Coordinates of C-alpha atoms in Angstrom, one line a residue:
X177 CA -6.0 -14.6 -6.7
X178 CA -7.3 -16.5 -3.7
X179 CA -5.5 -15.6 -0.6
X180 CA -4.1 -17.8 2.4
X181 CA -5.6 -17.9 5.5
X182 CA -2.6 -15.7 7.0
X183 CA -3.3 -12.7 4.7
X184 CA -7.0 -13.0 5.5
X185 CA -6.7 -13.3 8.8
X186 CA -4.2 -10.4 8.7
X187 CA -6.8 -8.4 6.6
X188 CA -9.6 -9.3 9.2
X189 CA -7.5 -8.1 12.0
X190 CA -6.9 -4.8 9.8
X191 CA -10.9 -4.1 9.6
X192 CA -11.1 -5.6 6.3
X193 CA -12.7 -8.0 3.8
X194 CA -11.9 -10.2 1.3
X195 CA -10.0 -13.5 0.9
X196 CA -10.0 -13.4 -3.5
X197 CA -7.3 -10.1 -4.1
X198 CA -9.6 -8.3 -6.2
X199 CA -12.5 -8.5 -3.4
X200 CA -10.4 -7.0 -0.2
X201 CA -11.5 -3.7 1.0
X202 CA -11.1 -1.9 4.1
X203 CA -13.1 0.6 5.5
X204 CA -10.5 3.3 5.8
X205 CA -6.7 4.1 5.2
X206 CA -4.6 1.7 6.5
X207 CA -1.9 3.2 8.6
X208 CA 2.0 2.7 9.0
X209 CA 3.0 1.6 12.2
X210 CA 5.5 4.6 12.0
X211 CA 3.3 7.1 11.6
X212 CA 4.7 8.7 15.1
X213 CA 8.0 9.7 13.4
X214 CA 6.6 12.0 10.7
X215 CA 3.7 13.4 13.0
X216 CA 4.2 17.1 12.8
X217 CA 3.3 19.5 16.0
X218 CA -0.2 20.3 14.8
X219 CA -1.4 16.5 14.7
X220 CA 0.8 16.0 18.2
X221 CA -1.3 19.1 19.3
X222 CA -4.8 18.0 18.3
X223 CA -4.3 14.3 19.7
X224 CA -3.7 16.1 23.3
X225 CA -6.6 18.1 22.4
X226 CA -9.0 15.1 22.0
X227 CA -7.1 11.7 21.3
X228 CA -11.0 10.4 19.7
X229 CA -10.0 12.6 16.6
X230 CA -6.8 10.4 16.3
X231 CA -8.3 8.9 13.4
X232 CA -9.1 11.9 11.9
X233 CA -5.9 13.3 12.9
X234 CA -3.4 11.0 11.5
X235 CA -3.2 10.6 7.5
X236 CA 0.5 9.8 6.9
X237 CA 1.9 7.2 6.8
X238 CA -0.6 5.7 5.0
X239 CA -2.1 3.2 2.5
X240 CA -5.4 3.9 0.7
X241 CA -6.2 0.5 -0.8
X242 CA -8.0 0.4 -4.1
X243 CA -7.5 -2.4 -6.8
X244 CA -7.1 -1.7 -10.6
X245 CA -5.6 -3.6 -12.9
X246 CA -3.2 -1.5 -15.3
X247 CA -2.1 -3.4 -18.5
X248 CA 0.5 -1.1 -19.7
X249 CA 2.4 -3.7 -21.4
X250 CA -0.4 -5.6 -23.2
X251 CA -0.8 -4.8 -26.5
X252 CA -4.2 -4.0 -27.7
X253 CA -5.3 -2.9 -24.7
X254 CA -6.6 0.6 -23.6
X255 CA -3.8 0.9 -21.0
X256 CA -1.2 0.0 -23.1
X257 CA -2.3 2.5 -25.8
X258 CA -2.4 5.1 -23.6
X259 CA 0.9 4.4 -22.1
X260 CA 3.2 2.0 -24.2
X261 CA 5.3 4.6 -24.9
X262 CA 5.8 6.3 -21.8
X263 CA 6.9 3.1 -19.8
X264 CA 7.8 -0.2 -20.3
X265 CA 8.6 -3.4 -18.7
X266 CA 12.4 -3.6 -18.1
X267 CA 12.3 -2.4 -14.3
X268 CA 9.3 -4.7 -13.3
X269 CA 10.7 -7.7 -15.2
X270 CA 14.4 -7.0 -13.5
X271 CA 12.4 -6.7 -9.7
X272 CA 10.1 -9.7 -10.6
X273 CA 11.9 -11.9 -13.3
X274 CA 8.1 -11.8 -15.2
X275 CA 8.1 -10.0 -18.5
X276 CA 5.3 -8.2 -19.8
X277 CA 3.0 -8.6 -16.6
X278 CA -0.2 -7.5 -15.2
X279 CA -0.1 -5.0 -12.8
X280 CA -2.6 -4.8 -10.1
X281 CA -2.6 -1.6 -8.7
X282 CA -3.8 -1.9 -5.0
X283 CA -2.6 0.7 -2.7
X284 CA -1.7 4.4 -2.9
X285 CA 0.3 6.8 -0.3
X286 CA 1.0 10.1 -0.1
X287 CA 4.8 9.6 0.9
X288 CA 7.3 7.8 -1.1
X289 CA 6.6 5.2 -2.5
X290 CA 3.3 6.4 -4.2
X291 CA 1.8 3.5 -6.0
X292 CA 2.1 -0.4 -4.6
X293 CA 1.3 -3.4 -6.9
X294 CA 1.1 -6.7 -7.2
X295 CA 1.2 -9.2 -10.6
X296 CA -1.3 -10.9 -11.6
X297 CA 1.3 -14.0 -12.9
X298 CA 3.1 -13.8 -9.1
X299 CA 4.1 -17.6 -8.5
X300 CA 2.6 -17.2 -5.1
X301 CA -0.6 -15.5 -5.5
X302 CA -1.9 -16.6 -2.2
X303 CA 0.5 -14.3 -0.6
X304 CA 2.1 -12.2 -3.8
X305 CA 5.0 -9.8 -4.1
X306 CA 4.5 -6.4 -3.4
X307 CA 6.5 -4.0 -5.6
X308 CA 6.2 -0.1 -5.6
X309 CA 6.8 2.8 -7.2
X310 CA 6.5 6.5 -7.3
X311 CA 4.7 9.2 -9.5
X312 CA 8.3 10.6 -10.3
X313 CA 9.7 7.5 -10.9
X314 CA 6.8 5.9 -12.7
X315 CA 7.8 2.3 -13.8
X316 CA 11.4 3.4 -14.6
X317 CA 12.1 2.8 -10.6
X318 CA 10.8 -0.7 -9.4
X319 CA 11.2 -1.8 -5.8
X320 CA 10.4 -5.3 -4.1
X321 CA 8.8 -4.9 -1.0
X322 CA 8.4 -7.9 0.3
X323 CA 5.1 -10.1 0.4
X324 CA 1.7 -8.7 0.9
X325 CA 1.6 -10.5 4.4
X326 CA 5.0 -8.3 5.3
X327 CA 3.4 -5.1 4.0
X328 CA -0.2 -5.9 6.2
X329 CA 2.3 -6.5 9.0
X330 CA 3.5 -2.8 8.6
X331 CA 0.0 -1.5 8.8
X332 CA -1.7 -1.4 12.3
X333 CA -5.3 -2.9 13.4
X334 CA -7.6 -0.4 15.2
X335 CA -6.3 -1.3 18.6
X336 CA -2.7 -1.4 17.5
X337 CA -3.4 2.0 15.9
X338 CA -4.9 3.7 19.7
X339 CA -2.0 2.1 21.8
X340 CA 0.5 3.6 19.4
X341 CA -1.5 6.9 19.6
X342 CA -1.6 6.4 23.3
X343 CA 2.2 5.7 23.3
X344 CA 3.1 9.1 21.1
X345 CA 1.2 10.9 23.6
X346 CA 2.7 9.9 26.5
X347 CA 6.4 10.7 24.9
X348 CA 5.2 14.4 24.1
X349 CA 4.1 14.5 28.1

């Protein structure tokens, strides 16, 4: 899936590479531009302590990006042997109108949702769909998200990331 020049120019911004979707990494998490509202005390404490560990410091909200295709619904496949009976494809087709997909697994979180996708048979795929869903949920629960260029907008660059650090600081002050 090649990728337009907005999403790759958002994924440059982000500190990452790639412009084919199964070529884009990043260096690091990506993190949610609302990260500030689920900061507990001892991350607001260690950021006054030394706002260089900010990176460090701050792990939630956020999106570890990894892509793997899962074929659960494929037949003949290892995925779907494994897991054809455990899920099928009547959530995924009801979010995304396509039956019997290809997931491409791209992005995990620690929060809700857990696990953010893609298809590989997205109309668009210069700028897919995202979908998501959660380890407790796991394909029964399907959620659009919007595109990938709206979820890379959610994420911050690096000097998005230290303003918004800067900003959380100064409303602890």
């Amino acid at each position: 899936m090649t990728l337009s020049r907005a999403v790759v120019s958002r994924i440059t911004q982000l500190g990452g590479s790639g412009a084919e979707f199964d070529g884009v990494s990043f260096a690091g998490p990506l993190i949610f531009a609302d990260w500030a509202d689920y900061a507990d005390e001892d991350v607001y404490a260690g950021l006054a302590a030394d706002p260089s560990r900010a990176r460090e410091l701050v792990r939630y909200p956020a999106l570890d990006w990894d892509v793997v295709r899962f074929t659960p619904f494929a037949p003949r496949t290892p995925d779907h042997d494994e897991w054809g009976e455990t899920i099928d494809d009547t959530a995924v087709a009801a979010a995304s109108g396509i039956s019997a997909p290809t997931v491409v697994l791209f992005g995990y979180s620690d929060g809700w949702p857990n696990h953010f996708f893609v298809l590989a048979e997205d109309p668009n795929p210069a700028d897919p769909a995202v979908y998501t869903t959660d380890h407790e949920v796991y394909f029964r629960v399907v959620e659009h998200r919007g595109t990938l260029r709206d979820l890379l907008n959610e994420v911050l660059t690096p000097d998005e990331f230290d303003e918004s650090v800067r900003a959380a600081l100064r409303t602890v002050d």
